[in-house]
Coordinates of C-alpha atoms in Angstrom, one line a residue:
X23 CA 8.0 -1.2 9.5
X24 CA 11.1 -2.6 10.9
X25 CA 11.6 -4.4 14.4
X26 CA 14.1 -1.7 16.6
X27 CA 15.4 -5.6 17.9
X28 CA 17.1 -6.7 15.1
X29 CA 18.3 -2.9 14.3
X30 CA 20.1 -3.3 17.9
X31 CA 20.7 -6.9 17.3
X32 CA 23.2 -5.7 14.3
X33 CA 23.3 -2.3 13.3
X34 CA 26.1 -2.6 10.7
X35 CA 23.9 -5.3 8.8
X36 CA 20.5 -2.6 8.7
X37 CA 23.3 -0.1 7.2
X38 CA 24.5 -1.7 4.8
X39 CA 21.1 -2.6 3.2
X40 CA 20.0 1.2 3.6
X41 CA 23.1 1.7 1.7
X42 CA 22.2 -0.7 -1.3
X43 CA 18.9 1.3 -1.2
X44 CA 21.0 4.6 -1.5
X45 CA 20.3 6.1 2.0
X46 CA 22.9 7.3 4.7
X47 CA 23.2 5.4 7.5
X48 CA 20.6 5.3 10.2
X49 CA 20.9 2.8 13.0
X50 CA 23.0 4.9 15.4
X51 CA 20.0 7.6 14.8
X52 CA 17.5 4.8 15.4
X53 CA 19.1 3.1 18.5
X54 CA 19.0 6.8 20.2
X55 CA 15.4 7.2 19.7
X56 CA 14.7 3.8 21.5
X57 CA 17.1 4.9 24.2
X58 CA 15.0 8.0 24.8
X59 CA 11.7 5.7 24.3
X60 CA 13.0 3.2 27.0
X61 CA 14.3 6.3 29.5
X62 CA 11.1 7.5 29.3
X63 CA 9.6 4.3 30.2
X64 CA 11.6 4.2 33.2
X65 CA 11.3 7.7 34.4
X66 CA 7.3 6.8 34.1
X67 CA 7.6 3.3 36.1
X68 CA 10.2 4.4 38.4
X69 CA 7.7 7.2 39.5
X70 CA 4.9 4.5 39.9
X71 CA 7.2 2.4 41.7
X72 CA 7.8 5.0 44.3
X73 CA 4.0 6.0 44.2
X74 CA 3.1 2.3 45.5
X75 CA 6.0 2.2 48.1
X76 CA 5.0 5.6 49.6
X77 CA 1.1 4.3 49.6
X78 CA 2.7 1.5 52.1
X79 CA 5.1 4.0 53.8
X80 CA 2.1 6.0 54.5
X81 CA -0.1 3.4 55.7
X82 CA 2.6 1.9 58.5
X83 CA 2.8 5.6 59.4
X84 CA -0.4 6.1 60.1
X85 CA -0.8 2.7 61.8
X86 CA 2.2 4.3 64.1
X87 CA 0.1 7.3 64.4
X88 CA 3.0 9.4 62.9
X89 CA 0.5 11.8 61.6
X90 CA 3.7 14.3 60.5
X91 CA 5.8 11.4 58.4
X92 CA 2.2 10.4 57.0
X93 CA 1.5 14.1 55.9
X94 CA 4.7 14.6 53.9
X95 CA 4.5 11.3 52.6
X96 CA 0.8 11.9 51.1
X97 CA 2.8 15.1 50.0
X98 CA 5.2 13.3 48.0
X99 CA 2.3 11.4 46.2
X100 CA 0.6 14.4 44.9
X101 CA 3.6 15.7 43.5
X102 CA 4.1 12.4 42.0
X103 CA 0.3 12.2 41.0
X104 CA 0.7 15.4 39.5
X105 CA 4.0 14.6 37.4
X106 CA 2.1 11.7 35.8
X107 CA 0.6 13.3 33.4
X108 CA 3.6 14.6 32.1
X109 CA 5.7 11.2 32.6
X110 CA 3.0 10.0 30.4
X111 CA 3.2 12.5 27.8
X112 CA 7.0 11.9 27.7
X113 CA 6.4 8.5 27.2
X114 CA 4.3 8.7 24.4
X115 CA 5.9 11.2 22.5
X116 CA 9.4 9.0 22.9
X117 CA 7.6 6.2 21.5
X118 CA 5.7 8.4 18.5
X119 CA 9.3 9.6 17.2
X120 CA 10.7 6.3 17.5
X121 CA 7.7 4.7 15.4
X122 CA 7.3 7.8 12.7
X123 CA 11.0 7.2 12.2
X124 CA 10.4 3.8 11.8
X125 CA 7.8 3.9 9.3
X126 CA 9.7 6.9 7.0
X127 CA 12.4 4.2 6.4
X128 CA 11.9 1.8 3.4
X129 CA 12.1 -2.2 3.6
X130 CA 15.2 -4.2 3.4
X131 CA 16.1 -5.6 -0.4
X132 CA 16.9 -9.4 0.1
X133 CA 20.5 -10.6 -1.0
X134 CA 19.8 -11.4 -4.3
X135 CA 18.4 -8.2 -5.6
X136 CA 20.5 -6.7 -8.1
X137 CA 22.6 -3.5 -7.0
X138 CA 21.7 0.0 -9.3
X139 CA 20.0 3.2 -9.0
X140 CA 17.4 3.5 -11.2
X141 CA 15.6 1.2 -13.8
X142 CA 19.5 1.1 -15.6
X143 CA 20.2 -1.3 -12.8
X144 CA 16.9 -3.8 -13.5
X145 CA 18.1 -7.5 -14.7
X146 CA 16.5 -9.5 -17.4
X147 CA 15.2 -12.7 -15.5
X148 CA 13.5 -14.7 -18.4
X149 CA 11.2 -13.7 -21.5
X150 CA 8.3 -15.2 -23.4
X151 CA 8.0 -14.8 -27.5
X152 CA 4.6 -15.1 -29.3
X153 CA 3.4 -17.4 -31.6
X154 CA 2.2 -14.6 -33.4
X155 CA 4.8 -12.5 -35.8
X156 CA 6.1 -9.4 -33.9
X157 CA 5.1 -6.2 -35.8
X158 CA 8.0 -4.4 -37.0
X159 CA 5.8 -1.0 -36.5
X160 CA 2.0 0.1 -35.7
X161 CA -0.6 2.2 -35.2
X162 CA -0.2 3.7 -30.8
X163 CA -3.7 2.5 -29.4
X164 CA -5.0 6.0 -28.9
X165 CA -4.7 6.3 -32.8
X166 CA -6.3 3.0 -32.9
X167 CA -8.9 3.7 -30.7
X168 CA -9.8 7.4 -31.3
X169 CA -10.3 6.6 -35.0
X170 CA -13.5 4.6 -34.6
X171 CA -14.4 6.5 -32.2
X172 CA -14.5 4.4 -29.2
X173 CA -12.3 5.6 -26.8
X174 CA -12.6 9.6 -26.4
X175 CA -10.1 11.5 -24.4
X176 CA -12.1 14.9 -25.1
X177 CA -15.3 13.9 -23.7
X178 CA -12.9 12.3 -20.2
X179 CA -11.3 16.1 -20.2
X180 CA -14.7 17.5 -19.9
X181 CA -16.1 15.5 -17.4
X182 CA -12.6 15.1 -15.0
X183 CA -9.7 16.7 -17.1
X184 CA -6.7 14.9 -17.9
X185 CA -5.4 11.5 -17.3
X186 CA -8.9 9.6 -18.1
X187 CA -10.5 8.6 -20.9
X188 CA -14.3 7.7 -22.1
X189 CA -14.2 4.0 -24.0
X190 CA -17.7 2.7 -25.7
X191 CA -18.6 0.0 -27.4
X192 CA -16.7 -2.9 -28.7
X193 CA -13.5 -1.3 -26.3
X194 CA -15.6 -0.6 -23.4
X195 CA -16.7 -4.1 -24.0
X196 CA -13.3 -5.9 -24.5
X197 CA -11.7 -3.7 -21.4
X198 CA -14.4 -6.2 -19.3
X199 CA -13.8 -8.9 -21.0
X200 CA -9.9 -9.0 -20.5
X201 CA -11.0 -8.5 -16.4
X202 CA -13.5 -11.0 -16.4
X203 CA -11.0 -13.7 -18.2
X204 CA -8.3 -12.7 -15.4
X205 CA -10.4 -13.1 -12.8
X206 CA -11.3 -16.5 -13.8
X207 CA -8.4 -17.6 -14.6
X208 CA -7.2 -16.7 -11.6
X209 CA -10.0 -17.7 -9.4
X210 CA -10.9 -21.3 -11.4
X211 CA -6.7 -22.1 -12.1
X212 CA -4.6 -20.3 -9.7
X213 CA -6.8 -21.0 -6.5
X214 CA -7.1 -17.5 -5.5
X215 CA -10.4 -16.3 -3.7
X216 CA -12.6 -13.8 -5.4
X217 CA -12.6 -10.6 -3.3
X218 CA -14.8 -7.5 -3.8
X219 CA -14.0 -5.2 -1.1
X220 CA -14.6 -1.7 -0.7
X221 CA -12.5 1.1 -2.4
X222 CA -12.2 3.4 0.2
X223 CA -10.4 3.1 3.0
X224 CA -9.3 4.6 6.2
X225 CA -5.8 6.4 7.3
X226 CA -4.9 2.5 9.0
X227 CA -5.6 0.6 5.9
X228 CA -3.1 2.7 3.6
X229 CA -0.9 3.2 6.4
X230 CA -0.8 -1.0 6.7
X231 CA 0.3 -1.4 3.2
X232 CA 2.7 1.6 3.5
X233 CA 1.2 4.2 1.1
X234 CA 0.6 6.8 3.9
X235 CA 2.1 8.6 5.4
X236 CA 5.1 8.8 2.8
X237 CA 3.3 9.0 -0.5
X238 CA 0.3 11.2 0.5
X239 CA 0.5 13.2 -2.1
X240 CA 0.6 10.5 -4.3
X241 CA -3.1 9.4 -3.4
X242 CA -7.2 10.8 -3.8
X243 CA -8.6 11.8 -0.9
X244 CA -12.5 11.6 -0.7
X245 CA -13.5 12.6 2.6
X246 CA -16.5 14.4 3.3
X247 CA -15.7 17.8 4.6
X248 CA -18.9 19.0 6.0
X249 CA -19.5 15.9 8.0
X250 CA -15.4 15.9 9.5
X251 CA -16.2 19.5 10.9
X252 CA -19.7 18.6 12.4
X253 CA -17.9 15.7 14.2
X254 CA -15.0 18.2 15.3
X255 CA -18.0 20.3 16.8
X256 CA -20.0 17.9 18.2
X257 CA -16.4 15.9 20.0
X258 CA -15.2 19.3 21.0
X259 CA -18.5 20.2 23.0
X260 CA -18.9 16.3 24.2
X261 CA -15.5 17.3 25.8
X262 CA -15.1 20.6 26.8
X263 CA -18.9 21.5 26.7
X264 CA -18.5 24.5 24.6
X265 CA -19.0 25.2 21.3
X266 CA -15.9 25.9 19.4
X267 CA -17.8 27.8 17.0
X268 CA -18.6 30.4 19.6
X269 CA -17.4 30.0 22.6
X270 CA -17.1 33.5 24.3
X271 CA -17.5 33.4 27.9
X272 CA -15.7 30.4 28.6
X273 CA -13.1 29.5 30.9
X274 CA -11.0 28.7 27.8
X275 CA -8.8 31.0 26.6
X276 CA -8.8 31.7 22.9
X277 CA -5.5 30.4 22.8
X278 CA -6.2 27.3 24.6
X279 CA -9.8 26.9 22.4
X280 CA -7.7 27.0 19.4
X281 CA -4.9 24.4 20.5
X282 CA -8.1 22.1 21.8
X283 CA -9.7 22.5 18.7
X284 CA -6.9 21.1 16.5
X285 CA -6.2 18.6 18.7
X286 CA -9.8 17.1 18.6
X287 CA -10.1 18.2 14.7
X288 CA -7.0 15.5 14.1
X289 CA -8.7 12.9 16.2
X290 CA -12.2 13.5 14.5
X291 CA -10.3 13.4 10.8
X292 CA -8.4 10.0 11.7
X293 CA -11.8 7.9 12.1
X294 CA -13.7 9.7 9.4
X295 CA -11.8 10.4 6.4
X296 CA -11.1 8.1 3.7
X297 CA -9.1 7.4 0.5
X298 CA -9.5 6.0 -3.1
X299 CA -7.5 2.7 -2.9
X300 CA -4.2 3.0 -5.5
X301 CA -4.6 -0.5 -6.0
X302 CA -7.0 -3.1 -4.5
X303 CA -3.7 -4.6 -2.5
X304 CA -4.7 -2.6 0.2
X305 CA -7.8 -3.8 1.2
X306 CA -7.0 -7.2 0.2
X307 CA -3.8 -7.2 2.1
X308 CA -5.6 -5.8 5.2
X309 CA -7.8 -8.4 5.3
X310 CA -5.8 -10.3 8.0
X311 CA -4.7 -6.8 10.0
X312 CA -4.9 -7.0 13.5
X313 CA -5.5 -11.0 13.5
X314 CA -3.6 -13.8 14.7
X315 CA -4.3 -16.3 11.8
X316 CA -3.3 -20.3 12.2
X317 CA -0.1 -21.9 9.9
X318 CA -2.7 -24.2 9.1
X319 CA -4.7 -21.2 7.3
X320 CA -1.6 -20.3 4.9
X321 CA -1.2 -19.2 2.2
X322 CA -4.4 -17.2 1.7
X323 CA -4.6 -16.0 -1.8
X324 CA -6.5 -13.0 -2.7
X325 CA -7.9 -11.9 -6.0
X326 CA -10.0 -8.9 -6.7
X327 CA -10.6 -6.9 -10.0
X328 CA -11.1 -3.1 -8.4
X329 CA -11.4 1.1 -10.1
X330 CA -7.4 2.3 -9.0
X331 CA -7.0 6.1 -8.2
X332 CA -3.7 7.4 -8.7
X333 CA -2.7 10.9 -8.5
X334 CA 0.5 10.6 -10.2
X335 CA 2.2 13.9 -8.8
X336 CA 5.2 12.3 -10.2
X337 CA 4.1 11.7 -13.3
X338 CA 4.2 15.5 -14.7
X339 CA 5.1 15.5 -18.8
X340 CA 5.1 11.5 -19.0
X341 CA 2.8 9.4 -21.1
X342 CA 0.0 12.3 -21.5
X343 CA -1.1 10.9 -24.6
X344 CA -3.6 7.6 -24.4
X345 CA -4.3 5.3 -21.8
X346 CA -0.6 4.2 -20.3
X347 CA -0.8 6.6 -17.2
X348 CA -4.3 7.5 -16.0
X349 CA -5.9 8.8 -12.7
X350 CA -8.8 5.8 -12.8
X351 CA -7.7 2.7 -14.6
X352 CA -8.9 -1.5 -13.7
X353 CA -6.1 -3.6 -12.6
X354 CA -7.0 -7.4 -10.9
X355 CA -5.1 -7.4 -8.0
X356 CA -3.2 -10.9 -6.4
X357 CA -2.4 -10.4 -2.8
X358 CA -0.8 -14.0 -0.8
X359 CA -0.6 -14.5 3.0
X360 CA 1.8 -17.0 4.0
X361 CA 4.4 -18.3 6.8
X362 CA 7.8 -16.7 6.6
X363 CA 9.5 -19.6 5.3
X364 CA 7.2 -19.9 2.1
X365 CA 7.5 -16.4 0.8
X366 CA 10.1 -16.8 -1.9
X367 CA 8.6 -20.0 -3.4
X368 CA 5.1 -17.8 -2.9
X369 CA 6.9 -14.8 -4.6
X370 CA 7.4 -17.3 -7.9
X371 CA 4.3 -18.8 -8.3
X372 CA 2.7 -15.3 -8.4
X373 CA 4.5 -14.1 -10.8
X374 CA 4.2 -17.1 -13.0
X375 CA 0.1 -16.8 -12.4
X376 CA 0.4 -13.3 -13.9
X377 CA 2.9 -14.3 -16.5
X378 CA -0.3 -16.7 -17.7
X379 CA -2.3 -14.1 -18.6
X380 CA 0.0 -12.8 -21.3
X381 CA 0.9 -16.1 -22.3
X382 CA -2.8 -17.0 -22.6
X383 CA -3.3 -13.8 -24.5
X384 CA 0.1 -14.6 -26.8
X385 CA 1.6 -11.7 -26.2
X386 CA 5.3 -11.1 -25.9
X387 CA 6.7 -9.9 -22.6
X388 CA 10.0 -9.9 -20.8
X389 CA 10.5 -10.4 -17.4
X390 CA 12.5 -8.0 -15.3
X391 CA 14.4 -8.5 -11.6
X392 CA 14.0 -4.8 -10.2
X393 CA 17.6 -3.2 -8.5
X394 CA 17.8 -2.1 -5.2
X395 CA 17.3 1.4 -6.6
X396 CA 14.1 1.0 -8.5
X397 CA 12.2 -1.2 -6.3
X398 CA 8.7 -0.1 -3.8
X399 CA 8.9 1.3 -0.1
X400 CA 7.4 -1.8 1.0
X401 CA 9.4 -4.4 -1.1
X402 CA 11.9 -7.3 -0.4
X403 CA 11.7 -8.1 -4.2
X404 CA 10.1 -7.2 -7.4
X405 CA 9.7 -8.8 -10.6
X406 CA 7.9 -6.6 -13.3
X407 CA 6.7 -8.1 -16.2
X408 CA 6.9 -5.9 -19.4
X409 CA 5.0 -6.3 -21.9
X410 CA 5.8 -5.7 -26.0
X411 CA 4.1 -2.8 -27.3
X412 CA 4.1 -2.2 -31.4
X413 CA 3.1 1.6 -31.3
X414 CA 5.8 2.3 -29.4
X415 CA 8.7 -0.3 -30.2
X416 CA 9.6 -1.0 -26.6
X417 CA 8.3 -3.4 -23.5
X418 CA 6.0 -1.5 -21.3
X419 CA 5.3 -2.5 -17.3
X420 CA 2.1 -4.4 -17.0
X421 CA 2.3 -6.0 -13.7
X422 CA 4.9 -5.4 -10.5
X423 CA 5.2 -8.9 -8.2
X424 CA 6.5 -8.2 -4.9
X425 CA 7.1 -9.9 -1.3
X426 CA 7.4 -7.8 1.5
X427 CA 8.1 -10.0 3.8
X428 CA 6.9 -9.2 7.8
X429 CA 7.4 -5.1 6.4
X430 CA 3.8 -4.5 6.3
X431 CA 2.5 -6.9 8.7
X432 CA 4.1 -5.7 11.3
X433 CA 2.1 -2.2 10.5
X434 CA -0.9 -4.3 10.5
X435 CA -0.3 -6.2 13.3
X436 CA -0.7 -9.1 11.4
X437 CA 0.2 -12.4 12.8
X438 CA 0.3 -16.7 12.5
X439 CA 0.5 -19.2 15.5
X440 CA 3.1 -21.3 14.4
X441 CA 2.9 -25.8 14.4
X442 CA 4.2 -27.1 17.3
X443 CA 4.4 -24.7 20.0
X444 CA 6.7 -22.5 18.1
X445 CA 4.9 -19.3 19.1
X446 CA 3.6 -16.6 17.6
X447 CA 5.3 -14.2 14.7
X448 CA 4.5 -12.1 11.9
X449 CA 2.9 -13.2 8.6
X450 CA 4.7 -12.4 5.3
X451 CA 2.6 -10.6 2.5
X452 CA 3.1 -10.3 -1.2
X453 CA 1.4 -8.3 -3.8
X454 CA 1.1 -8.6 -8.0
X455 CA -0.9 -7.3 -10.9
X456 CA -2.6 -10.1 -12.5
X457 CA -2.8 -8.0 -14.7
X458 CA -3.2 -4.3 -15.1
X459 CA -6.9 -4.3 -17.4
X460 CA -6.0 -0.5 -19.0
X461 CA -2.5 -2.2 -19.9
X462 CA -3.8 -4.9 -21.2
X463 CA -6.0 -3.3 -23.6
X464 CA -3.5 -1.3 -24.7
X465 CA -1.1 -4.7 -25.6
X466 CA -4.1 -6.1 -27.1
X467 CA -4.7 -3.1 -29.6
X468 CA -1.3 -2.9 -30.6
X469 CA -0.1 -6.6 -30.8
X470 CA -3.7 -7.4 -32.8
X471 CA -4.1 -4.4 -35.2
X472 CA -4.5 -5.0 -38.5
X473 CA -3.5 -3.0 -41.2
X474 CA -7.0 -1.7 -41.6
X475 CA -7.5 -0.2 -38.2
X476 CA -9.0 -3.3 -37.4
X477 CA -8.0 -5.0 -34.0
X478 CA -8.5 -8.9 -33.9
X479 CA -9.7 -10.3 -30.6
X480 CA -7.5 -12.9 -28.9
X481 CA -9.1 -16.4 -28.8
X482 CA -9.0 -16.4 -24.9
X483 CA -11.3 -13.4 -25.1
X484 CA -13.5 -14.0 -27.9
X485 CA -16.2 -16.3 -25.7
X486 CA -16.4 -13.0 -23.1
X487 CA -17.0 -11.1 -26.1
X488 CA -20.3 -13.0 -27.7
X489 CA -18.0 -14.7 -30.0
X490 CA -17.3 -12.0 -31.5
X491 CA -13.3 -11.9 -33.5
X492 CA -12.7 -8.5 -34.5
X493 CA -13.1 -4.8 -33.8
X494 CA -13.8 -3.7 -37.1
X495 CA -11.5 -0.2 -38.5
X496 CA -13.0 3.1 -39.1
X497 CA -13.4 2.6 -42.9
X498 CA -15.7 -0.2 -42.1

């Protein structure tokens, strides 16, 4: 969300990074919306104004017993009283264009992000080689993994169709243990707090973290129909005390029932549906919405190791074999709180915490500074580490680190009371895979394959896995 403030402040500045983002111009379309917000404002406390100054006109009139001047006076106030409403209204609907608006535009890039439009644009920013000898070819893991028949893409159609996959045994097992390890890595070296929220979450949450309203379609909804239209039945009757079901005989015009009955339908809807969470960012991020937090209390760190649900409506034809772009996948999620000033150091230190994972695992990855054209709605800045897959002969995204700076808290409402009287202001939030688990698994299989079919297990992971050093090949 941006701050209409600075956009007046200097327009020509909020341009020009829309442009590096690829998008027209909007600041003279912005500025207008306010103007109409802050008319309406006026037209509604100008007509309180004169409300209050009549209520004192009439009162000296009637003191002077000037029963005529006190009649139209009173007259004056009802049609005032009566124009409220719609003063109101105004207002509201001013201010709902101006923030819709607001919230359709993506954040800022900082300075330093590369200029492109598209992935072409993204800028090596370092790279780490494993010990290990890269493998000048290899098995994909689905051809790993479906021939010893532990991890089933047939059996995942059947239950929930495609995009998901069934893993068992020693893979079901090693897809925990690469989890587990993050988390305590994370948690016992990186000084983040374990987290285990909840996984759904309402319209304010994914809102807060910017996935709604823009990228509905890119999200699971899981709200209980049957329970939505009871409460749209019982609010409508609370209200109006009528049944919507069947309300002949009313005073309300079917018309008018209808229109009411939307209405009170998108209220109802609002406080009772929920989503799957895309990534546990959101909850963890949300943590500190609507809460005035003290310097003293950053950074918060976050960690949490959450089921993602992704609809991936943009995802048609890509990656539909194996496990690189699912609907339900594990990812441990890092989320940081801090003061303004202490975002970009933040920003590094997250990435190098995820970057410790793969280096703990001895796998090779690269390191990539995103363009202005390839980068989140919400983000500032992103570093995506890739990671080398075998199977495929190329580096594969494994983890997105981003700052955001004050973007989502200001849709939060998120805030810090700054040392030394310096007031209050907005918080700035960053977000990382540390790292995706489904991903992981993947670089695993490939890096570790043997030319058996055999997968060795990574000495970090072998004590989560009973000790155990190898997934044995299907000719075992």
């Amino acid at each position: 969300m941006h701050d209409i403030r600075a956009i007046r402040e200097n327009p020509a500045a909020f341009d020009r990074d829309l442009e590096r983002r690829g998008l027209a111009p909007l600041s003279a379309e912005l500025i207008a919306l306010d103007d109409a917000r802050k008319g309406a404002v006026s037209a509604a406390q100008a007509a309180q104004e004169r409300r209050n100054a009549l209520s004192k006109e009439i009162g000296a009139a009637k003191k002077a017993k000037d029963e005529a001047r006190a009649t139209a006076l009173m007259a004056e106030v009802a049609r005032l009283k009566e124009e409220a409403p719609g003063l109101e209204a105004a207002q509201g609907e001013a201010q709902k264009a101006l923030d819709d608006r607001l919230a359709a535009i993506p954040n800022r890039p900082k300075e330093d992000v590369p200029l492109g439009a598209d992935e072409h644009g993204n800028v090596e920013y370092r790279r780490f080689e494993s010990s290990r000898e890269r493998l000048a070819q290899g098995r994909q893991h689905f051809e790993l993994g479906e021939a010893t028949g532990l991890m089933d893409f047939e059996a995942a159609a059947k239950l929930s169709g495609s995009r998901f996959v069934v893993l068992k045994g020693q893979l079901a097992r090693l897809e925990r243990a690469l989890g587990q390890f993050m988390l305590d890595l994370h948690t016992g070296e990186h000084g983040y707090l374990e987290v285990a929220p909840p996984i759904l979450v309402r319209d304010e949450a994914m809102f807060g973290t910017a996935q709604l309203p823009k990228f509905e379609d890119d999200q699971f909804f899981a709200g209980n129909i049957p329970e939505i239209e009871k409460g749209v039945a019982e609010a409508f009757e609370y209200l109006y005390g009528i049944d919507p079901i069947d309300s002949s005989g009313t005073k309300l015009s079917k018309a008018i029932e209808e229109n009411e009955r939307r209405g009170v339908r998108e209220i109802v809807l609002k406080y009772n549906r929920r989503w799957l969470v895309p990534t546990a960012e959101v909850p963890l991020t949300n943590l500190v919405r609507e809460s005035i937090l003290a310097e003293d209390e950053l950074p918060l760190r976050f960690t949490a190791l959450t089921p993602c649900f992704r609809a991936e409506a943009g995802a048609a034809g890509r990656d539909t074999r194996g496990m690189l772009r699912q609907h339900q996948f594990n990812k441990v999620e890092l989320v940081s709180i801090t003061a303004p000033e202490k975002s970009a150091e933040e920003h590094e230190r997250m990435l190098a915490c995820a970057e410790a994972v793969l280096k703990k695992l001895d796998l090779t990855y690269r390191v990539m500074t995103l363009c202005t054209g390839d980068m989140g709605f919400a983000s500032q800045k992103t570093y995506d580490i890739e990671v080398w897959v075998p199977g495929q002969q190329t580096y594969r995204e494994i983890s997105s680190c981003s700052v955001c700076g004050e973007f989502q808290a200001r849709r939060m409402n998120a805030r810090y009371r700054a040392k030394e009287g310096r007031g209050v202001g907005f918080v700035h939030t960053l977000n990382g895979s540390g790292v995706a688990v489904g991903r992981a698994l993947i670089a695993v299989m490939e890096n570790y394959q043997n030319p058996d079919g055999s997968v060795t297990i990574p000495s970090a992971l072998q004590p989560y896995m009973g000790g155990l050093n190898r997934i044995e090949g299907p000719n075992h």
